[in-house]
PDB file of C-alpha atoms in Angstrom:
ATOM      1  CA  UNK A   4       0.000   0.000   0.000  1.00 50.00           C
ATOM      2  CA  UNK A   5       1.465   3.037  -1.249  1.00 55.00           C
ATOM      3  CA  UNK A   6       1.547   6.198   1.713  1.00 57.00           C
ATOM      4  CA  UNK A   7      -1.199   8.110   0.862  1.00 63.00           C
ATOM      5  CA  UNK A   8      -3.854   4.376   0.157  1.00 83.00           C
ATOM      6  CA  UNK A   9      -6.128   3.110   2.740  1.00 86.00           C
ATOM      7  CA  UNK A  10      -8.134  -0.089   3.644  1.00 92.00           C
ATOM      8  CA  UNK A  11     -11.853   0.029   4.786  1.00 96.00           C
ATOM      9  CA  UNK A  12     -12.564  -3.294   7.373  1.00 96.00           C
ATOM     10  CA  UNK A  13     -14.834  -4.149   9.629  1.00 97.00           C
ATOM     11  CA  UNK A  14     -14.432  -5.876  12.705  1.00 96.00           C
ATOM     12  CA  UNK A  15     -17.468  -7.859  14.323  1.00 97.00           C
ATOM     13  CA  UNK A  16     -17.518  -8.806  18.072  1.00 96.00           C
ATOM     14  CA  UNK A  17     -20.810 -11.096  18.849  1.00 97.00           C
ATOM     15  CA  UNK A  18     -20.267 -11.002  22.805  1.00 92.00           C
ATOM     16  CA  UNK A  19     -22.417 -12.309  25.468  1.00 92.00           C
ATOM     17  CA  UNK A  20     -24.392  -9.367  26.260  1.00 92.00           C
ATOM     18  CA  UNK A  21     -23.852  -7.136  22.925  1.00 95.00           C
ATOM     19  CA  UNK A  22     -22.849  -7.026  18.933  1.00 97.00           C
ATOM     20  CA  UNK A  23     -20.759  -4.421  18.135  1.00 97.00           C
ATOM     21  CA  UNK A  24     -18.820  -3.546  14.806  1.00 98.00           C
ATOM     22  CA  UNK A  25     -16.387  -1.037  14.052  1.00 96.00           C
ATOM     23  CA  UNK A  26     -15.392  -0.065  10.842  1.00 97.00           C
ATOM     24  CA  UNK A  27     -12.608   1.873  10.196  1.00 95.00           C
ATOM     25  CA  UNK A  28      -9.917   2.882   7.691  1.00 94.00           C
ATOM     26  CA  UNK A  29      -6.843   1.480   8.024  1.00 90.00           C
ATOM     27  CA  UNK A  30      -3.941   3.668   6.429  1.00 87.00           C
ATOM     28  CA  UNK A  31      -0.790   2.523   5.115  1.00 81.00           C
ATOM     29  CA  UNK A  32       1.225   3.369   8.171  1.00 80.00           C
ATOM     30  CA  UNK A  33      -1.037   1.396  10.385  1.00 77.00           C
ATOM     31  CA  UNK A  34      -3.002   4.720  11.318  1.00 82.00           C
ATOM     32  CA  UNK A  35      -6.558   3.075  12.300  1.00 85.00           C
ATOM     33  CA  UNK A  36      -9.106   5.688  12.130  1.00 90.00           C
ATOM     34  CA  UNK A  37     -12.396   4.607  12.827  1.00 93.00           C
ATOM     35  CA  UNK A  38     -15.773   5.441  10.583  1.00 96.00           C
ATOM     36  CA  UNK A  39     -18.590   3.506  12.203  1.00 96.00           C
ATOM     37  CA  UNK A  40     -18.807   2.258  16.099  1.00 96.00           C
ATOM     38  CA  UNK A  41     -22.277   0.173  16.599  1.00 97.00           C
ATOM     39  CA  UNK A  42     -24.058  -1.287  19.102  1.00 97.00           C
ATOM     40  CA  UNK A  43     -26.584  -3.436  19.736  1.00 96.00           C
ATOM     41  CA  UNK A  44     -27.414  -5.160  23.143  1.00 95.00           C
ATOM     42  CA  UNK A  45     -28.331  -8.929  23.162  1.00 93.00           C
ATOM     43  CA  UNK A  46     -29.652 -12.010  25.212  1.00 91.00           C
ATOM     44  CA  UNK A  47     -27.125 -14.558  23.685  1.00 95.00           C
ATOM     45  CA  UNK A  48     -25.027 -14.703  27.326  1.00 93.00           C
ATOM     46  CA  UNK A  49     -28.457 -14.745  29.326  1.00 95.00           C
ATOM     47  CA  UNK A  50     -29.634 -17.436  27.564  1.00 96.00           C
ATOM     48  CA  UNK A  51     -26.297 -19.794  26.958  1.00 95.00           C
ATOM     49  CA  UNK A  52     -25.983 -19.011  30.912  1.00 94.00           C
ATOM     50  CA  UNK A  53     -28.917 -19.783  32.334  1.00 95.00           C
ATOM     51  CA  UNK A  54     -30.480 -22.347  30.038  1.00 96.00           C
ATOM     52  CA  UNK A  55     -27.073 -24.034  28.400  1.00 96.00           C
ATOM     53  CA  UNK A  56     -28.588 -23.012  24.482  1.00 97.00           C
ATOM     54  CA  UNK A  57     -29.363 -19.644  22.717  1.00 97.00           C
ATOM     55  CA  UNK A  58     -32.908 -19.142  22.303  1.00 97.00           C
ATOM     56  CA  UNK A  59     -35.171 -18.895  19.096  1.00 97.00           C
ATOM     57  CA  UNK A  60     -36.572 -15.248  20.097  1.00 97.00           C
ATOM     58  CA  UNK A  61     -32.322 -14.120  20.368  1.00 97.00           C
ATOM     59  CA  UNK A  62     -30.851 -16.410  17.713  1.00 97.00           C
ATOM     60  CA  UNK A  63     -33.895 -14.089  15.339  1.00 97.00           C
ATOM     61  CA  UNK A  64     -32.579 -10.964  17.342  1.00 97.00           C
ATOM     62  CA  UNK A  65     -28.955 -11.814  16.714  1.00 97.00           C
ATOM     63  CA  UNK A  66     -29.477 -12.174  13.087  1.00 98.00           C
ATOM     64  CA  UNK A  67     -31.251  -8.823  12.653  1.00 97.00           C
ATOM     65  CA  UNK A  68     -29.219  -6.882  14.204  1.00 97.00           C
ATOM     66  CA  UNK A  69     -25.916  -8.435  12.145  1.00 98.00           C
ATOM     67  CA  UNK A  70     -28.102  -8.520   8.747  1.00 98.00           C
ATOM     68  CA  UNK A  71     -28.315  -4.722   9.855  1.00 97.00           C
ATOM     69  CA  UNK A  72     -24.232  -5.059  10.317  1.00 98.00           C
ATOM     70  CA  UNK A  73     -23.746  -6.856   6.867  1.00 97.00           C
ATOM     71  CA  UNK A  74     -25.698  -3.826   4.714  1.00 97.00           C
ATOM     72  CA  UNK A  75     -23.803  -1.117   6.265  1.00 97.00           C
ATOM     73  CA  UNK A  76     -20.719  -3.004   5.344  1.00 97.00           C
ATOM     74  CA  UNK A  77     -22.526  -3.386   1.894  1.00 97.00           C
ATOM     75  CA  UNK A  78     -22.783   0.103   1.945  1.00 97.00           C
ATOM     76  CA  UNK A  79     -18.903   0.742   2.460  1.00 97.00           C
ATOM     77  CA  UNK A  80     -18.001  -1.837  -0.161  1.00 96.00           C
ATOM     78  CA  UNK A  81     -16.036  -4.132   2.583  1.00 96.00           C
ATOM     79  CA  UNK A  82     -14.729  -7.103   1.379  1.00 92.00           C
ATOM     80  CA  UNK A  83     -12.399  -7.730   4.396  1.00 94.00           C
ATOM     81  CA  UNK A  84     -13.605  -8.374   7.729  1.00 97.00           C
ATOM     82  CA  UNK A  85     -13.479 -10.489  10.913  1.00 96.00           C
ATOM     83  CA  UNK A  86     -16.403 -11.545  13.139  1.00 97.00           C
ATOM     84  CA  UNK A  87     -15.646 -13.033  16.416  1.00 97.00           C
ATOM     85  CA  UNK A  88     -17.844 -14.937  18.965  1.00 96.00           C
ATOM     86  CA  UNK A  89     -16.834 -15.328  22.993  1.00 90.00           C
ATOM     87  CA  UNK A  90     -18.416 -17.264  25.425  1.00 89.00           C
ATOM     88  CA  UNK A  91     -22.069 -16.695  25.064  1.00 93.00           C
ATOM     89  CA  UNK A  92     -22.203 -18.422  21.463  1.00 96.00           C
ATOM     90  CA  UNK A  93     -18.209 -20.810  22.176  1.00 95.00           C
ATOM     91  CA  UNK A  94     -20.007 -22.547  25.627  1.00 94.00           C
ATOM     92  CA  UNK A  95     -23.776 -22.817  23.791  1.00 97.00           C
ATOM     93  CA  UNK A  96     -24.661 -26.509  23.372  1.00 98.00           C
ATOM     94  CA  UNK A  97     -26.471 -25.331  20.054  1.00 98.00           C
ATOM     95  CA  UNK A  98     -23.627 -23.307  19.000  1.00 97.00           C
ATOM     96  CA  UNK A  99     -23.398 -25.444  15.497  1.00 98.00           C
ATOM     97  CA  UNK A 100     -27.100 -24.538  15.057  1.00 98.00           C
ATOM     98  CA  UNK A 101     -26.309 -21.000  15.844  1.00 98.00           C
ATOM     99  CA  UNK A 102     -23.498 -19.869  13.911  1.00 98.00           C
ATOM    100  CA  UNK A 103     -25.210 -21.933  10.607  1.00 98.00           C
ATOM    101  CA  UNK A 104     -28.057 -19.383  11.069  1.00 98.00           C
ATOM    102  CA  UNK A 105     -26.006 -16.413  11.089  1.00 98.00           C
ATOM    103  CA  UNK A 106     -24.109 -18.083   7.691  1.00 97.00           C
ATOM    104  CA  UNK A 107     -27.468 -18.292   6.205  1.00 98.00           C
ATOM    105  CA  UNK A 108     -29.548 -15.416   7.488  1.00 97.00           C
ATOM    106  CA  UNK A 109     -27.404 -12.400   6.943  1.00 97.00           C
ATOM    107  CA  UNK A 110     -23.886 -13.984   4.954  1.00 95.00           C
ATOM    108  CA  UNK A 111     -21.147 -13.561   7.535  1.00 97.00           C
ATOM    109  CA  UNK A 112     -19.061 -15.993   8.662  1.00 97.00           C
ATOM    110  CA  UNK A 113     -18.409 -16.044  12.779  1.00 98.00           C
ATOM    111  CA  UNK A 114     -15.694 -17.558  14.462  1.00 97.00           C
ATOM    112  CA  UNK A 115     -15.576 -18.698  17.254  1.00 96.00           C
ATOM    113  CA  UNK A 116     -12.920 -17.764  19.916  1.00 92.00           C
ATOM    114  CA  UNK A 117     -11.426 -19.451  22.094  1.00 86.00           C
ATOM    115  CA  UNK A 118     -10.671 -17.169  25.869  1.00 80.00           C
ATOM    116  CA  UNK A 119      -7.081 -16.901  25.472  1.00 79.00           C
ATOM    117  CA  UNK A 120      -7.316 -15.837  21.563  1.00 84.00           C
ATOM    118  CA  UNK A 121     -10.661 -13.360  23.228  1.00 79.00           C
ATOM    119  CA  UNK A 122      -7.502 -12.111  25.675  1.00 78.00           C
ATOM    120  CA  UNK A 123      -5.414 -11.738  23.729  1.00 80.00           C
ATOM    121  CA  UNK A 124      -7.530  -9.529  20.990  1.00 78.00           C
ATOM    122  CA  UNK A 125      -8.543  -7.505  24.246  1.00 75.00           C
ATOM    123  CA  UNK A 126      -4.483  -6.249  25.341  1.00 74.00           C
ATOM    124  CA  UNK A 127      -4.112  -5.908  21.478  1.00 73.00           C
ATOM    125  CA  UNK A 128      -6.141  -3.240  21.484  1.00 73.00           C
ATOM    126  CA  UNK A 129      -5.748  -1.731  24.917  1.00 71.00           C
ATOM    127  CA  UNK A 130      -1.692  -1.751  24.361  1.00 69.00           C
ATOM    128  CA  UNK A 131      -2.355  -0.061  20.687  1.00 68.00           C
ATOM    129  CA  UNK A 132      -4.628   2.835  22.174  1.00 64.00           C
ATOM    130  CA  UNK A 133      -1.718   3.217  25.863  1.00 67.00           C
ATOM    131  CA  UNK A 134       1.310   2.959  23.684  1.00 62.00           C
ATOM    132  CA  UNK A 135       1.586   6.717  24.030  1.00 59.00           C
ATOM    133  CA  UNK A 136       1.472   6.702  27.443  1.00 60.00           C
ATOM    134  CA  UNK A 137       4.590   4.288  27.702  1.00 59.00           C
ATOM    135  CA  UNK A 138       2.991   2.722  30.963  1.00 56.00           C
ATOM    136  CA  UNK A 139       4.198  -0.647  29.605  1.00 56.00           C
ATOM    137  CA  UNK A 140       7.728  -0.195  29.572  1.00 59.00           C
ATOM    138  CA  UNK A 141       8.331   2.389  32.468  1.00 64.00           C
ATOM    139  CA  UNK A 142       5.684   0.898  35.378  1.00 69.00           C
ATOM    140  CA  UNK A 143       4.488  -2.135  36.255  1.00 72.00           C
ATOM    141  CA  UNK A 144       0.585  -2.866  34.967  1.00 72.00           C
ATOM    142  CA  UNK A 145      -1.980  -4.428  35.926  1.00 74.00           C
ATOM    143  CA  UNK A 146      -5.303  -4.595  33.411  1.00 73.00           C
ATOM    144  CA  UNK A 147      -8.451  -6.100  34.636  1.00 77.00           C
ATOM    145  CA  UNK A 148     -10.967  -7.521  32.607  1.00 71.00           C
ATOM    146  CA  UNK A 149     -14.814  -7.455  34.410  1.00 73.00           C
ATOM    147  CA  UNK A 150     -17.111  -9.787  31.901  1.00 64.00           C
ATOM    148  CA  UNK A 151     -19.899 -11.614  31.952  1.00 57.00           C
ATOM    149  CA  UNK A 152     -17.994 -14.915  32.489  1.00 62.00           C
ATOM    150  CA  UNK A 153     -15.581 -13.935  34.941  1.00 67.00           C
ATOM    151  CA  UNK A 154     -12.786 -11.319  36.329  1.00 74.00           C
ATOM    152  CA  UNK A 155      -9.443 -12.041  34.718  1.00 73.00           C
ATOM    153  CA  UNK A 156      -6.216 -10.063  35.674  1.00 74.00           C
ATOM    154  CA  UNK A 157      -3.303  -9.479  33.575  1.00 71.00           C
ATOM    155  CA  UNK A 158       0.244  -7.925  35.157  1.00 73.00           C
ATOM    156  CA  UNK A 159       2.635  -6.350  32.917  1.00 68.00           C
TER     157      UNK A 159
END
């Protein structure tokens, strides 16, 4: 990519208790400047959590709101993307069913995660948005991650 090109991606996180897609530009220094940030709350954790399977009413809900997802990427031309799922769709005993309905319903593909790859995606993006403030190499840190399937602590 020559200085002055750019890439348009989406990313696509389809987490226990929310969707959410960014889509940004991506310049040819790395520069990540972001165009879209959505959000959509969702009952895929409540479900997978208290009943061990995703419900009809969410799996319909789910695929709405990413159909939603897929035309605005439409709309930006995007042919690269990623779409990630964590816990609420990875520990769902009709997770199979699930994901096959998303593939069919609105044409993405998810993937699902496994914790350490969700982890690591997580201090990816934390360390690329601190860099600046160097606390990584001058101070011990710690980073704390509160979700909806546990506390985990990291110490750098």
């Amino acid at each position: 990519m020559d200085k002055d090109k750019f890439k348009v991606l989406a990313a696509i996180d389809v987490g226990s208790n929310a969707l959410r897609m960014m889509i940004a530009q991506v310049k040819a220094k790395g520069e990540v400047v972001p165009l879209e940030d959505l959000y959509q709350p969702t009952g895929i954790g409540k479900d997978t959590f208290a009943y061990g399977r995703i419900q009809v009413q969410s799996i319909h809900e789910t695929c709405n709101a990413l159909k939603g997802f897929y035309k605005l990427m439409q709309d930006y031309k995007i042919k690269d993307y990623r779409a990630v799922a964590t816990s609420g769709i990875r520990e769902a005993e009709n997770r199979e069913y699930v994901l096959e309905q998303i593939r069919i319903r609105t044409g993405l593909e998810v993937e699902v995660i496994n914790n350490a790859q969700e982890r690591f995606l997580m201090y990816k993006a934390v360390r690329s948005h601190m860099i600046k403030e160097q606390i990584f190499s001058d101070k011990g840190t710690l980073i704390v991650n509160v979700g909806s399937g546990g506390v985990e602590l990291s110490v750098y």
